[in-house]
Short mmCIF file of C-alpha atoms and ligand atoms in Angstrom, two decimals:
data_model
loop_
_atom_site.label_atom_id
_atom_site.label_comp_id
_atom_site.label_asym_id
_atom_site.label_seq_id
_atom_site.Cartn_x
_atom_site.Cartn_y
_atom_site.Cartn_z
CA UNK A 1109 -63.18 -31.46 -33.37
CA UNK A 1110 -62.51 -27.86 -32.61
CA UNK A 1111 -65.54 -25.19 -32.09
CA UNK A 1112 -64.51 -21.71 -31.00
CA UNK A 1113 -66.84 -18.91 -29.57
CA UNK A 1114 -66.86 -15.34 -29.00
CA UNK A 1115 -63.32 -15.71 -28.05
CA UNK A 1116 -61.61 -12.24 -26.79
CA UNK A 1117 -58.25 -11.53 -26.03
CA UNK A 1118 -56.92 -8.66 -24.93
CA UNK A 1119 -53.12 -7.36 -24.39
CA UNK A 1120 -52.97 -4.14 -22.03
CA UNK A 1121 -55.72 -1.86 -23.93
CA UNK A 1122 -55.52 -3.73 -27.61
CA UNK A 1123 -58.16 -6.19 -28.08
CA UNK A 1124 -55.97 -8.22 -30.25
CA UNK A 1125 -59.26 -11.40 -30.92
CA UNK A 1126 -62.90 -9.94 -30.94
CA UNK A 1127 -65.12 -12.81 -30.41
CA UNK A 1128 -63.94 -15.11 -32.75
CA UNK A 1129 -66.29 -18.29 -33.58
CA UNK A 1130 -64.88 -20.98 -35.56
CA UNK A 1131 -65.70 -24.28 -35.89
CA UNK A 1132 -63.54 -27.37 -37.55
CA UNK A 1133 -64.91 -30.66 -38.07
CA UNK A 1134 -62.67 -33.91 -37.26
CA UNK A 1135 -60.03 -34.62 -39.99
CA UNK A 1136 -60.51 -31.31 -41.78
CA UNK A 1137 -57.35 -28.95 -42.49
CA UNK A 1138 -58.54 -25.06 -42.42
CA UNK A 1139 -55.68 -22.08 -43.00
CA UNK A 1140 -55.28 -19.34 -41.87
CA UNK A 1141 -53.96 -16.44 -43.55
CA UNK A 1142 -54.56 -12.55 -42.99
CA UNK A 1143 -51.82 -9.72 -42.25
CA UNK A 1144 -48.84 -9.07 -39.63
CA UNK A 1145 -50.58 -9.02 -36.49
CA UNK A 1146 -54.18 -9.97 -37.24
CA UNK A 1147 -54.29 -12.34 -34.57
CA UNK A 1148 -53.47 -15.25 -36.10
CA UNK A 1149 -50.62 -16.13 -33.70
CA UNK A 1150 -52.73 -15.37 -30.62
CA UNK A 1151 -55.68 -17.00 -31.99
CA UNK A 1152 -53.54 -20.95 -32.03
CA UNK A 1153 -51.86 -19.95 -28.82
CA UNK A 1154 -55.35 -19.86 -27.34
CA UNK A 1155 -56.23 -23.13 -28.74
CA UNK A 1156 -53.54 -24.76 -27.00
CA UNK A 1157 -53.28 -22.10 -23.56
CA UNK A 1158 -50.14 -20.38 -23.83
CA UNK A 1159 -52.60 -17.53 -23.79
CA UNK A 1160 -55.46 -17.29 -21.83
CA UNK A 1161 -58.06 -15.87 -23.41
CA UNK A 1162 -60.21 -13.02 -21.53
CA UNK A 1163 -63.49 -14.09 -22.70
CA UNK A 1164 -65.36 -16.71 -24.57
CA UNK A 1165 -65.24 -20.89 -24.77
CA UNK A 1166 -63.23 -23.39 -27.02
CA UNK A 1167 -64.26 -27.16 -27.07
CA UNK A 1168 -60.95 -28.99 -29.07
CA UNK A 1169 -60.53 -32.78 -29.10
CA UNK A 1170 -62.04 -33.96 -25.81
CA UNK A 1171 -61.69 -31.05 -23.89
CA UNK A 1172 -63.79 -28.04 -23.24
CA UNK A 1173 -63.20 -24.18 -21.25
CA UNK A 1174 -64.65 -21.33 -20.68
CA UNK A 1175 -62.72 -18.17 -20.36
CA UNK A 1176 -60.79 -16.65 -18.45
CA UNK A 1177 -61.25 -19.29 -15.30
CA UNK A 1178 -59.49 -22.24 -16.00
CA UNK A 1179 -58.70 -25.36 -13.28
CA UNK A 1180 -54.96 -26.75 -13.13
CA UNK A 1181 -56.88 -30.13 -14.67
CA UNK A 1182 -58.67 -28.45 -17.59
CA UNK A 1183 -55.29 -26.33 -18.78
CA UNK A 1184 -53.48 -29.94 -18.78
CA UNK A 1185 -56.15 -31.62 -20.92
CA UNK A 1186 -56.76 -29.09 -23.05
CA UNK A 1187 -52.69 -28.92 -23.85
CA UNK A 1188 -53.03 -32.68 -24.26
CA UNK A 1189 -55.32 -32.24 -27.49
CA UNK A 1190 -52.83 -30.42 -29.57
CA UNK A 1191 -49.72 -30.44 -31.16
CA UNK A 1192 -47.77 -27.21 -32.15
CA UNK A 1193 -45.12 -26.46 -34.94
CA UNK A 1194 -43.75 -23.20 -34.43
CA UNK A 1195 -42.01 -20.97 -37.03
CA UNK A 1196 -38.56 -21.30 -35.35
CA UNK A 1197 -38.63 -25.50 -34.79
CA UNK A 1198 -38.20 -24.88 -30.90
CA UNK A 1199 -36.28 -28.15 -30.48
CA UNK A 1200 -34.45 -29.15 -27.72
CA UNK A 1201 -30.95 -28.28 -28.51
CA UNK A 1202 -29.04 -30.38 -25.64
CA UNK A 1203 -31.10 -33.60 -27.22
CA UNK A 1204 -30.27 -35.76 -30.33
CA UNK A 1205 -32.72 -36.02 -32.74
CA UNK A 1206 -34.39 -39.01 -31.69
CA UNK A 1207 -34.60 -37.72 -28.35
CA UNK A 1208 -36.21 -35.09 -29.39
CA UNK A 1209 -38.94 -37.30 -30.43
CA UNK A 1210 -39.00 -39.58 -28.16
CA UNK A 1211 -38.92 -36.48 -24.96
CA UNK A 1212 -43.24 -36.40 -24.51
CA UNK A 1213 -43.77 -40.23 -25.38
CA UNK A 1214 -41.22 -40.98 -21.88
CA UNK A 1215 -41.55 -38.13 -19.90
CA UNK A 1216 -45.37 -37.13 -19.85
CA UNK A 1217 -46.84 -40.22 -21.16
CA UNK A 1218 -44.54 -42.77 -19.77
CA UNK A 1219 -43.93 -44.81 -22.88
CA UNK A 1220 -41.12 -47.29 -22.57
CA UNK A 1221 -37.99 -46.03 -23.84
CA UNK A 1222 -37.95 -48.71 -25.87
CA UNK A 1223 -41.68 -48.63 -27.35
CA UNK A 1224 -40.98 -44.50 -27.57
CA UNK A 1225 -37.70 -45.48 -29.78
CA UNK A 1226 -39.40 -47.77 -31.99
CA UNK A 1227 -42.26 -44.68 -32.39
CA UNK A 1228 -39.71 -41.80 -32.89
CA UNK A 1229 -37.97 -44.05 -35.89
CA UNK A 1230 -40.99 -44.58 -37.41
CA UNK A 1231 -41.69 -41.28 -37.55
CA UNK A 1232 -38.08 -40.18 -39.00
CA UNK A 1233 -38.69 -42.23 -41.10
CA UNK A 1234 -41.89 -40.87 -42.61
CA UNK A 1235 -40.13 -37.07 -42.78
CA UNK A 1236 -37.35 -38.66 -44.91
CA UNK A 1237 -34.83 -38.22 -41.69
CA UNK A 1238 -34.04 -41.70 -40.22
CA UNK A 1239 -30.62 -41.60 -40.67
CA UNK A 1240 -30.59 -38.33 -38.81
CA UNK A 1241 -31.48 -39.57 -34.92
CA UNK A 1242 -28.20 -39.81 -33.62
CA UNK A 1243 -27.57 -36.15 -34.97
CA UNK A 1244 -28.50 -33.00 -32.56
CA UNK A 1245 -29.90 -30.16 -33.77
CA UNK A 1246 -27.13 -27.73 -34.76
CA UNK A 1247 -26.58 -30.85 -36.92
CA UNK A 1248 -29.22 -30.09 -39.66
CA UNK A 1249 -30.65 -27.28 -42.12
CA UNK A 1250 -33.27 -25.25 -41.19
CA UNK A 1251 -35.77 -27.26 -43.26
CA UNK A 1252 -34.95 -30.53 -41.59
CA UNK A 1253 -35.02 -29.17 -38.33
CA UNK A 1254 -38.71 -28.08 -39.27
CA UNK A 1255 -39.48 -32.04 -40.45
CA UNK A 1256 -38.29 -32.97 -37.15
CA UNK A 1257 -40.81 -31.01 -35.19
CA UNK A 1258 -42.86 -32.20 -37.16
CA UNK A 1259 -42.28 -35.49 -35.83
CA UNK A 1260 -41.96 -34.77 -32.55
CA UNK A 1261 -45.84 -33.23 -32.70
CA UNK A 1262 -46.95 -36.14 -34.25
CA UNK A 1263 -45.73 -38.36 -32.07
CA UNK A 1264 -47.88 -38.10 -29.62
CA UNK A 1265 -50.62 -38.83 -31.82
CA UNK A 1266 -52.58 -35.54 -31.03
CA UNK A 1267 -56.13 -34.94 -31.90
CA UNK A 1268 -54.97 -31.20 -33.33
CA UNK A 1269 -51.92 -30.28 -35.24
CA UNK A 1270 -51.05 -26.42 -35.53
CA UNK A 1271 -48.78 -24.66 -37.81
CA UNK A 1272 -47.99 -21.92 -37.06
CA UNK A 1273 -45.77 -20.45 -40.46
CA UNK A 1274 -43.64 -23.77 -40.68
CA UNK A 1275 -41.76 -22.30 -43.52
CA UNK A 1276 -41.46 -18.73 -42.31
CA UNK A 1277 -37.84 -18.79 -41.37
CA UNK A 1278 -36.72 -21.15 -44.05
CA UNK A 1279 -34.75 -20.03 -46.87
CA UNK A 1280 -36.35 -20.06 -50.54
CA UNK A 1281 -34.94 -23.80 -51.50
CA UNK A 1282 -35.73 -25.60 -48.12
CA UNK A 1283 -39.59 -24.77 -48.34
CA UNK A 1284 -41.06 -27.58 -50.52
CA UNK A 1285 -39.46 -30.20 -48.39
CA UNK A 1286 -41.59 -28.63 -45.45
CA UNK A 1287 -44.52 -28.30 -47.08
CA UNK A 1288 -44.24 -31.82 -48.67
CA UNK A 1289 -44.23 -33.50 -45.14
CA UNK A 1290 -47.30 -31.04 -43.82
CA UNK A 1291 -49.39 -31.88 -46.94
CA UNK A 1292 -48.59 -36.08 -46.27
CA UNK A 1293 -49.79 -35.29 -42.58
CA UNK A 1294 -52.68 -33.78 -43.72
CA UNK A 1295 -53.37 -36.58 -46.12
CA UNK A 1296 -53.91 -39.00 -42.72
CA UNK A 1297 -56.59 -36.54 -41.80
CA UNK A 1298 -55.43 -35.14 -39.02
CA UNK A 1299 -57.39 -31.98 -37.53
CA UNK A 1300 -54.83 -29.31 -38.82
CA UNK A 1301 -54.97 -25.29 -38.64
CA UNK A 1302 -51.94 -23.96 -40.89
CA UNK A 1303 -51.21 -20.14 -40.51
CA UNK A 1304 -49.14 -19.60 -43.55
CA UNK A 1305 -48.33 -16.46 -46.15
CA UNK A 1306 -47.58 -19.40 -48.79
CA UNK A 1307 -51.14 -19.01 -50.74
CA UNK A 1308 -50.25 -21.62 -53.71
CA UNK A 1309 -49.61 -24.37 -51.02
CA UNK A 1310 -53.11 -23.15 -49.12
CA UNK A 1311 -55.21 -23.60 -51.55
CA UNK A 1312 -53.61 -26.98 -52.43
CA UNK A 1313 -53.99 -28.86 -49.07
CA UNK A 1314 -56.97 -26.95 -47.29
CA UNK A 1315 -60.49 -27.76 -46.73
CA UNK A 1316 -61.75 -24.38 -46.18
CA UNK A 1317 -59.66 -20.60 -45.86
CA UNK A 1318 -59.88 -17.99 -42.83
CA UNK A 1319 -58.83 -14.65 -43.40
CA UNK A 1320 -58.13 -13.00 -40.29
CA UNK A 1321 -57.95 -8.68 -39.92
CA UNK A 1322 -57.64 -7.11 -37.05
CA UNK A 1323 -58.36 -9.82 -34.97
CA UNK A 1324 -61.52 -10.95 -36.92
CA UNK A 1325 -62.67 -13.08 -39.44
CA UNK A 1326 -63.18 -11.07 -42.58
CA UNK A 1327 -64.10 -14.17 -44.79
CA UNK A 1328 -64.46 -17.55 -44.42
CA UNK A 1329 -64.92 -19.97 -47.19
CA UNK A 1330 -64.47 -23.01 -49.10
CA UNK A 1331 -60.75 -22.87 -50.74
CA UNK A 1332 -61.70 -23.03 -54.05
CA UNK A 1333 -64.70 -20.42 -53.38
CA UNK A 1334 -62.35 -18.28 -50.86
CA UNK A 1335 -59.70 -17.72 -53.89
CA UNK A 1336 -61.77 -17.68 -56.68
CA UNK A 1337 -64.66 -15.35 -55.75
CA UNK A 1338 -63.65 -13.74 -52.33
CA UNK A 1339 -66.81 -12.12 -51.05
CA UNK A 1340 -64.68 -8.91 -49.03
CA UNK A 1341 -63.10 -6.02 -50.21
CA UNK A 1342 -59.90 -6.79 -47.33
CA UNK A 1343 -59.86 -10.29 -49.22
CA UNK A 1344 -59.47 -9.20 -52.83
CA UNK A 1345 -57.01 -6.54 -51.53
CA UNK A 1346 -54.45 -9.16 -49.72
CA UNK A 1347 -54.89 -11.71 -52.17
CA UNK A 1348 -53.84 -9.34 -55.06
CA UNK A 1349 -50.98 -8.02 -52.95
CA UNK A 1350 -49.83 -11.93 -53.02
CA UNK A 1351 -50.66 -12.46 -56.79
N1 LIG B 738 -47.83 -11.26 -25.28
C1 LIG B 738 -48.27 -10.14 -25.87
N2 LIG B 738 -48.33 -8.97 -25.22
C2 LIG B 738 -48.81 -7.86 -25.81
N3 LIG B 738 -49.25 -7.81 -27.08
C3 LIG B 738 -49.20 -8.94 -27.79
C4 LIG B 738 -48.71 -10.17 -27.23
N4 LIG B 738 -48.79 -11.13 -28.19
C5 LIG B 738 -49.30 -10.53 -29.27
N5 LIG B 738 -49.54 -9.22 -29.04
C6 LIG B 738 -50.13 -8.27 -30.00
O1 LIG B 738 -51.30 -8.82 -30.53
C7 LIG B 738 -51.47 -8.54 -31.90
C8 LIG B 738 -51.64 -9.83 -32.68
O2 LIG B 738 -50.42 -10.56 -32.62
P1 LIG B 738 -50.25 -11.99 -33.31
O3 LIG B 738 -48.89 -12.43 -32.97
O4 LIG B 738 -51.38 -12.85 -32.90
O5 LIG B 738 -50.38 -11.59 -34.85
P2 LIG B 738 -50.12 -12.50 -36.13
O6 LIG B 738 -51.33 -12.38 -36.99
O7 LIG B 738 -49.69 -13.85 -35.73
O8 LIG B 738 -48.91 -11.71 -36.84
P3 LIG B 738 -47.65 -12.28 -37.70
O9 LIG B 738 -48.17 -12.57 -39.09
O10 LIG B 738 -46.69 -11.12 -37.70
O11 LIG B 738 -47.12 -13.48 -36.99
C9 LIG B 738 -50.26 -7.73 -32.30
O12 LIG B 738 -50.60 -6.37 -32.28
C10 LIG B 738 -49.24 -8.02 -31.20
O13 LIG B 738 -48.39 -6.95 -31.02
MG1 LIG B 739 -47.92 -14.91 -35.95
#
């Protein structure tokens, strides 16, 4: 589903990815974890374009490129392949809840109002929040907010999902209800990639661990094998910082 080589980025003089290669099969869920500024952020932006990598080719879903020159055409059906949950929700503030949902299903895919409505309630209704469409955003806690992007990326029924730290800006108590939806998406086997500091919760839903330094891989492993005999020095270091 997702195969990524030698990708390079570079910001100004930093080379913040050094040919990364990574490859996820279909229905797998991989994490990533790995210190502040690693690359891990960067690394999902490139999977979905809002950064163009410098060098390097990623084939996701049913789309392929090859870096850095990228066609109008390829950018859009490469976007098309993902969904993205962001740290801070990024809904859309001027629309209900619902509409929130609904927004991609009418406006890029042309869905029927109607058809999108029936979609986006379903949905709600899987992250526990039907009663909450008519609400707007301002409306709800931080960790319902976070269920409804949630919804709103599925909706589109995307061959990718990517977290990227879904329960970063959440406080202590609203976590678990977060992490309770993304483990029941990752149940339907959907691709996933989950950057996420929240080890005990990585090691329960993931098929294999990354640990990015630096804007490498350091290790890459089966979960079980990643936690219980890391292979790297950097590995043992941040996961005993953690323990
Ligand atoms: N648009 C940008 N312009 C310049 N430098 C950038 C840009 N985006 C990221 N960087 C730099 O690239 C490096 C990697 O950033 P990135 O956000 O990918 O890290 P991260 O692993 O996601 O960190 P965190 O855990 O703090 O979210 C950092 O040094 C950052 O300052
Ligand atoms: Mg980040």
């Amino acid at each position: 589903m997702i195969k990524i080589e030698r990708l390079t980025k570079t910001f100004g003089d930093t080379t913040v990815l050094h040919n990364i290669d990574l490859t996820i099969a279909t229905g797998e869920t991989v994490t990533i974890i790995g210190p502040s500024g690693s690359g891990k952020s960067t690394l999902l932006n490139c999977l979905n374009l809002l950064v163009t990598p410098d060098e390097g080719s990623v084939t996701i879903g049913e789309a392929f490129y090859q870096a850095p020159k990228l066609s109008k055409k390829t950018r859009l059906t490469i976007r098309r392949q993902s969904a993205m949950v962001f740290q801070n929700y990024n809904l859309f503030a001027n629309l209900t809840v619902e509409a929130n949902v609904t927004e991609a299903l009418v406006t890029v895919y042309r869905w029927s109002k109607a058809t999108a409505t029936q979609r986006a309630l379903e949905l709600l209704n899987d992250v526990g929040l039907r009663d909450k469409a008519k609400l707007y955003p301002h409306q709800l806690s931080g960790g319902q907010k976070q269920r409804i992007a949630i919804a709103r990326a599925l909706a589109i029924k995307p061959n990718v999902i990517l977290f990227d730290e879904p329960t970063s800006a959440l406080d202590p108590e609203l976590v678990t209800e977060v992490l309770h939806v993304i483990q029941s998406v990752v149940k339907q086997k959907i691709t996933a990639i989950i950057v996420t500091h929240e080890l005990a919760f990585a090691r329960d839903v993931s098929d294999r661990v990354v640990l990015m330094a630096d804007g490498q891989i350091v290790e890459h492993n089966t979960t079980a094998a990643f936690f219980d005999h890391p292979q790297h020095e950097r590995t043992k270091q941040f996961l005993a910082a953690f323990s």
